[in-house]
Amino acid sequence: MKIAYLGLGIMGRPMAANLVKAGHDVTVWNRTPKSLDGARTADTPAEAAKGAEVVWLCVADTRAVETVLFGQQGVSGVLRPGMTVIDSSTIAPSATRAFAERVRAKGAEFVDAPVTGSKIGAENAQLLFIVGGPEKKVAELNPLFMALGKKVIRVGETGAGESAKIGMNLMIAEIFQSFAEGLALTGKLGVPPEILLELIQNSMIKSGVTDYKGSFVLNNDWSPNFPLRLMLKDIHLMQDAARELNVELPALKEVEKVYQKAVDAGHANDDYAVTVETVRNL
Ligand code: NAP
């Protein structure tokens, strides 16, 4: 297929690379000019998207998606019937529904397809796609998702993918917070962290979160797989949705304070696992 891939960050680059590997005809665009082996490079989102069957986005946040789609040199100007926009960024469900309406007004289709699996999942084509959009269109896109992932779950109509994704990240943030607090307390009690991790992985506490992050934490390796600034962005998405719907999230308020402290200490671009240090230093 002829695909435009917009956003070559930690997630976007390996996703686009796997589309090239699967034999698709890929044109890439990134705000800060970047190229990708085997793909053409465009100077603007519109140039990349012109004539593409699929326009796939993975950019930082709601505002970035809006700019890429509807900004001056955005995709919107070249949208045609038959084109599909897939958004794999994690953004607000309400904004997603509004963007989808604007895309459909041009005769094109829109599917929200945020992912989980982080950098390693993207590199190894092991992502889980959490999808919102028309059932028939999502089914049609299945082979494309499966070139980059291990599973596709359609949650419901437009925006449902983003709704589920922010709920899942809420749980990741809170599971990781409990890991950080467990490490802080047992560390002071004299339990070696590698033993704690071994205990966790052999008990009912075992989780994908500790599987992924355990070795990074043991090595104090805070290089970004999922940058802290993006998890804080997601915490704010969760809190906005909760406010709109009158849902209380008491533990998340405390987690947010920890992330804000970590940002204030200069860790915005480090992995969110650095909050192990933040909690230890409280
Ligand atoms: P990243 O490495 O920070 O990349 C962000 C991308 O967005 C870059 O290409 C950046 O361009 C672009 N961007 C930022 N602001 C923009 C703007 N105003 N206009 C146009 N482009 C803009 O982030 P990432 O880890 O790839 O994450 C991308 C999305 O996937 C985020 O929504 C994130 O929450 C989500 N996600 C991440 C992970 C993970 O583990 N990393 C997992 C699941 C979902 P520049 O290069 O010019 O800055």
Coordinates of C-alpha atoms and ligand atoms in Angstrom, one line a residue:
M1 CA 0.0 0.0 0.0
K2 CA 1.0 3.6 -0.4
I3 CA 1.5 4.9 3.1
A4 CA 2.5 8.3 4.6
Y5 CA 4.0 7.9 8.1
L6 CA 4.1 11.1 10.1
G7 CA 6.2 11.3 13.2
L8 CA 9.6 9.5 13.6
G9 CA 10.0 9.5 17.4
I10 CA 10.7 6.6 19.7
M11 CA 7.6 4.7 18.5
G12 CA 7.1 6.1 15.0
R13 CA 10.5 5.3 13.6
P14 CA 10.4 1.6 14.3
M15 CA 6.7 1.4 13.2
A16 CA 7.5 3.1 9.9
A17 CA 10.6 0.9 9.5
N18 CA 8.4 -2.2 9.9
L19 CA 6.0 -1.0 7.2
V20 CA 9.0 -0.6 4.8
K21 CA 10.1 -4.1 5.8
A22 CA 6.6 -5.5 5.0
G23 CA 7.0 -4.1 1.5
H24 CA 4.8 -1.1 1.6
D25 CA 5.5 2.1 -0.4
V26 CA 6.3 4.5 2.5
T27 CA 6.8 8.3 2.6
V28 CA 7.9 9.8 5.9
W29 CA 7.7 13.2 7.5
N30 CA 8.9 14.5 10.8
R31 CA 8.7 18.0 12.2
T32 CA 12.5 18.0 12.8
P33 CA 13.7 16.7 9.4
K34 CA 14.6 13.0 9.6
S35 CA 14.9 10.3 7.0
L36 CA 14.3 6.5 7.1
D37 CA 16.1 3.8 5.0
G38 CA 13.9 2.5 2.3
A39 CA 11.3 5.4 2.5
R40 CA 10.9 8.6 0.7
T41 CA 11.1 11.8 2.7
A42 CA 8.6 14.7 2.4
D43 CA 9.0 18.3 3.5
T44 CA 5.4 18.7 4.9
P45 CA 2.6 16.4 6.1
A46 CA 0.5 17.4 3.1
E47 CA 3.3 16.4 0.7
A48 CA 3.7 13.1 2.4
A49 CA 0.0 12.4 2.4
K50 CA -0.7 13.4 -1.2
G51 CA -2.0 10.3 -3.0
A52 CA -1.5 8.0 0.0
E53 CA -4.1 5.3 0.7
V54 CA -3.2 5.4 4.4
V55 CA -1.9 8.3 6.5
W56 CA -0.5 7.0 9.8
L57 CA 0.4 9.4 12.7
C58 CA 2.4 8.8 15.8
V59 CA 3.2 12.2 17.4
A60 CA 3.5 13.5 20.9
D61 CA 0.1 14.9 22.0
T62 CA -3.3 16.2 21.0
R63 CA -2.0 19.6 19.8
A64 CA 0.6 17.8 17.6
V65 CA -2.1 15.7 16.0
E66 CA -4.2 18.8 15.3
T67 CA -1.3 20.6 13.7
V68 CA -0.2 17.7 11.6
L69 CA -3.8 17.1 10.4
F70 CA -5.2 20.6 10.2
G71 CA -2.3 23.0 10.4
Q72 CA -1.2 25.2 7.4
Q73 CA 0.7 22.4 5.7
G74 CA -1.4 19.7 7.2
V75 CA -2.9 16.5 5.8
S76 CA -6.4 18.0 5.6
G77 CA -5.8 19.8 2.3
V78 CA -5.0 16.6 0.4
L79 CA -7.6 14.3 2.1
R80 CA -9.7 12.4 -0.5
P81 CA -12.4 9.7 -0.4
G82 CA -10.8 6.3 -0.1
M83 CA -8.0 7.6 2.2
T84 CA -7.7 6.4 5.8
V85 CA -6.1 8.3 8.7
I86 CA -4.8 6.0 11.4
D87 CA -3.7 7.8 14.6
S88 CA -1.4 5.8 16.9
S89 CA -0.6 8.8 19.2
T90 CA -2.1 8.8 22.7
I91 CA -4.4 11.8 22.8
A92 CA -7.7 12.9 24.3
P93 CA -10.7 10.7 23.3
S94 CA -13.0 13.8 22.9
A95 CA -10.5 15.5 20.5
T96 CA -10.2 12.2 18.6
R97 CA -13.9 12.2 17.9
A98 CA -13.8 15.9 16.7
F99 CA -10.8 15.2 14.5
A100 CA -12.5 12.1 13.0
E101 CA -15.5 14.3 12.1
R102 CA -13.4 16.8 10.3
V103 CA -11.6 14.0 8.4
R104 CA -14.9 12.4 7.4
A105 CA -16.2 15.7 6.2
K106 CA -13.5 15.4 3.4
G107 CA -14.7 11.9 2.5
A108 CA -11.8 10.1 4.2
E109 CA -12.0 7.6 7.1
F110 CA -10.4 7.9 10.5
V111 CA -9.3 5.1 13.0
D112 CA -7.8 5.7 16.4
A113 CA -5.2 3.0 17.0
P114 CA -3.0 3.8 20.0
V115 CA -0.6 1.1 21.0
T116 CA 1.0 -0.5 24.0
G117 CA 4.4 -2.4 24.0
S118 CA 6.7 0.7 24.1
K119 CA 10.0 0.9 22.2
I120 CA 10.9 -2.7 22.4
G121 CA 7.4 -3.8 21.2
A122 CA 7.6 -1.3 18.3
E123 CA 11.0 -2.5 17.3
N124 CA 10.1 -6.2 17.4
A125 CA 6.6 -5.7 15.8
Q126 CA 5.0 -6.9 19.0
L127 CA 2.6 -4.0 19.6
L128 CA -0.9 -4.4 20.9
F129 CA -3.3 -2.1 18.9
I130 CA -6.1 -0.7 20.9
V131 CA -8.6 0.4 18.2
G132 CA -11.6 2.6 17.8
G133 CA -13.5 3.0 14.6
P134 CA -16.0 1.5 12.1
E135 CA -15.9 -2.3 12.4
K136 CA -15.5 -2.9 8.6
K137 CA -12.7 -0.5 8.2
V138 CA -10.8 -1.8 11.3
A139 CA -11.1 -5.4 9.9
E140 CA -9.8 -4.1 6.5
L141 CA -6.7 -2.6 8.2
N142 CA -5.9 -5.8 10.2
P143 CA -3.0 -7.0 7.9
L144 CA -1.4 -3.5 8.3
F145 CA -1.7 -3.6 12.1
M146 CA -0.4 -7.2 12.2
A147 CA 2.8 -6.1 10.2
L148 CA 3.6 -4.0 13.3
G149 CA 2.0 -5.9 16.1
K150 CA 1.0 -9.1 17.7
K151 CA -2.7 -8.4 18.3
V152 CA -5.5 -6.0 17.5
I153 CA -8.4 -5.4 19.8
R154 CA -11.2 -3.2 18.6
V155 CA -12.7 -1.5 21.6
G156 CA -15.7 0.2 19.9
E157 CA -16.4 3.3 17.8
T158 CA -14.2 6.3 17.2
G159 CA -12.4 7.4 20.3
A160 CA -12.9 4.1 22.1
G161 CA -9.3 3.1 21.4
E162 CA -8.0 6.3 23.1
S163 CA -10.4 5.8 26.0
A164 CA -9.1 2.3 26.7
K165 CA -5.5 3.4 26.2
I166 CA -5.5 6.1 28.8
G167 CA -7.2 3.7 31.3
M168 CA -4.5 1.2 30.6
N169 CA -1.8 3.8 31.1
L170 CA -3.4 4.8 34.4
M171 CA -2.8 1.2 35.6
I172 CA 0.8 1.2 34.3
A173 CA 1.5 4.4 36.1
E174 CA 0.0 3.1 39.4
I175 CA 1.6 -0.4 39.1
F176 CA 4.9 1.2 38.5
Q177 CA 4.4 3.6 41.4
S178 CA 3.7 0.6 43.7
F179 CA 7.0 -0.9 42.4
A180 CA 8.9 2.3 43.2
E181 CA 7.4 2.5 46.7
G182 CA 8.1 -1.2 47.3
L183 CA 11.7 -0.7 46.2
A184 CA 12.0 2.4 48.5
L185 CA 10.8 0.7 51.6
T186 CA 12.5 -2.7 51.1
G187 CA 15.7 -0.9 50.1
K188 CA 15.8 0.8 53.5
L189 CA 15.0 -2.5 55.1
G190 CA 18.1 -4.0 53.5
V191 CA 16.5 -6.2 50.8
P192 CA 18.6 -6.2 47.7
P193 CA 16.6 -4.9 44.7
E194 CA 17.6 -7.8 42.5
I195 CA 16.1 -10.2 45.1
L196 CA 13.0 -8.2 45.4
L197 CA 12.6 -8.3 41.6
E198 CA 13.1 -12.1 41.6
L199 CA 10.5 -12.4 44.3
I200 CA 8.0 -10.3 42.3
Q201 CA 8.6 -12.3 39.1
N202 CA 7.9 -15.5 41.0
S203 CA 4.8 -14.4 42.8
M204 CA 1.3 -13.1 42.0
I205 CA 2.8 -9.5 41.8
K206 CA 4.5 -10.4 38.5
S207 CA 3.4 -8.1 35.8
G208 CA 4.4 -6.9 32.3
V209 CA 5.4 -3.6 33.8
T210 CA 8.0 -5.2 36.1
D211 CA 9.0 -7.6 33.3
Y212 CA 9.8 -4.7 31.0
K213 CA 11.2 -2.2 33.5
G214 CA 13.0 -4.5 36.0
S215 CA 16.4 -4.7 34.3
F216 CA 16.4 -1.0 33.5
V217 CA 15.7 -0.2 37.2
L218 CA 18.4 -2.6 38.4
N219 CA 20.9 -0.8 36.1
N220 CA 19.7 2.7 37.0
D221 CA 19.2 3.1 33.2
W222 CA 16.8 5.9 32.6
S223 CA 17.3 6.2 28.8
P224 CA 13.9 6.9 27.4
N225 CA 11.7 4.0 26.2
F226 CA 8.6 5.9 27.4
P227 CA 9.7 9.5 28.3
L228 CA 8.4 10.8 31.7
R229 CA 7.0 13.9 30.0
L230 CA 4.7 11.7 27.9
M231 CA 3.4 9.7 30.9
L232 CA 2.7 13.0 32.7
K233 CA 0.8 14.1 29.5
D234 CA -1.2 10.9 29.8
I235 CA -1.9 11.5 33.5
H236 CA -3.3 14.9 32.5
L237 CA -5.5 13.2 29.8
M238 CA -6.8 10.8 32.5
Q239 CA -7.5 13.6 34.9
D240 CA -9.3 15.7 32.2
A241 CA -11.5 12.7 31.3
A242 CA -12.2 12.0 35.0
R243 CA -13.1 15.7 35.6
E244 CA -15.5 15.7 32.5
L245 CA -17.2 12.5 33.8
N246 CA -17.1 13.2 37.5
V247 CA -14.9 10.2 38.4
E248 CA -12.5 10.4 41.4
L249 CA -9.0 9.0 40.9
P250 CA -7.4 9.5 44.4
A251 CA -4.2 7.5 43.9
L252 CA -3.5 9.2 40.6
K253 CA -3.3 12.6 42.3
E254 CA -0.4 11.4 44.4
V255 CA 1.3 9.8 41.4
E256 CA 1.0 13.1 39.5
K257 CA 2.8 14.9 42.3
V258 CA 5.7 12.4 42.0
Y259 CA 5.9 12.9 38.2
Q260 CA 5.8 16.7 38.6
K261 CA 8.6 16.5 41.1
A262 CA 10.6 14.4 38.6
V263 CA 10.0 17.0 35.9
D264 CA 11.0 19.8 38.2
A265 CA 14.3 17.9 38.9
G266 CA 15.1 17.9 35.2
H267 CA 13.9 14.4 34.3
A268 CA 11.2 15.2 31.7
N269 CA 13.1 13.4 28.9
D270 CA 14.2 10.5 30.9
D271 CA 12.2 7.3 31.1
Y272 CA 9.3 7.4 33.6
A273 CA 11.2 4.6 35.5
V274 CA 13.3 7.4 36.9
T275 CA 10.5 7.9 39.4
V276 CA 12.1 5.1 41.4
E277 CA 14.8 7.7 42.3
T278 CA 12.2 10.4 42.8
V279 CA 10.3 8.3 45.3
R280 CA 13.5 7.1 47.0
N281 CA 14.5 10.8 47.5
L282 CA 11.1 12.0 48.8
Ligands
NAP1 P1 8.8 11.0 21.0 O1 9.9 10.1 20.8 O2 8.9 12.2 21.9 O3 8.3 11.5 19.6 C1 7.3 12.5 19.4 C2 7.1 12.8 18.0 O4 6.1 13.8 17.9 C3 8.3 13.3 17.3 O5 8.3 12.9 15.9 C4 8.1 14.8 17.4 O6 8.8 15.6 16.4 C5 6.6 14.9 17.1 N1 6.0 16.1 17.5 C6 5.9 16.6 18.8 N2 5.2 17.8 18.8 C7 4.9 18.0 17.5 C8 4.1 19.1 16.9 N3 3.6 20.1 17.6 N4 3.9 19.0 15.6 C9 4.4 17.9 14.9 N5 5.1 16.9 15.4 C10 5.3 17.0 16.7 O7 7.5 10.2 21.5 P2 7.1 8.6 21.3 O8 7.5 7.8 22.5 O9 7.4 8.2 19.9 O10 5.5 8.7 21.4 C11 4.6 9.1 20.4 C12 3.2 8.9 20.8 O11 3.0 7.5 21.2 C13 2.8 9.7 22.1 O12 1.5 10.1 22.0 C14 3.0 8.7 23.2 O13 2.3 9.0 24.4 C15 2.6 7.4 22.5 N6 3.1 6.2 23.0 C16 4.4 6.1 23.4 C17 4.9 4.9 23.9 C18 6.4 4.7 24.4 O14 6.6 3.7 25.1 N7 7.3 5.5 24.0 C19 4.1 3.8 24.0 C20 2.8 3.9 23.6 C21 2.3 5.1 23.1 P3 10.3 16.2 16.7 O15 11.2 15.0 16.3 O16 10.4 17.3 15.8 O17 10.3 16.6 18.1

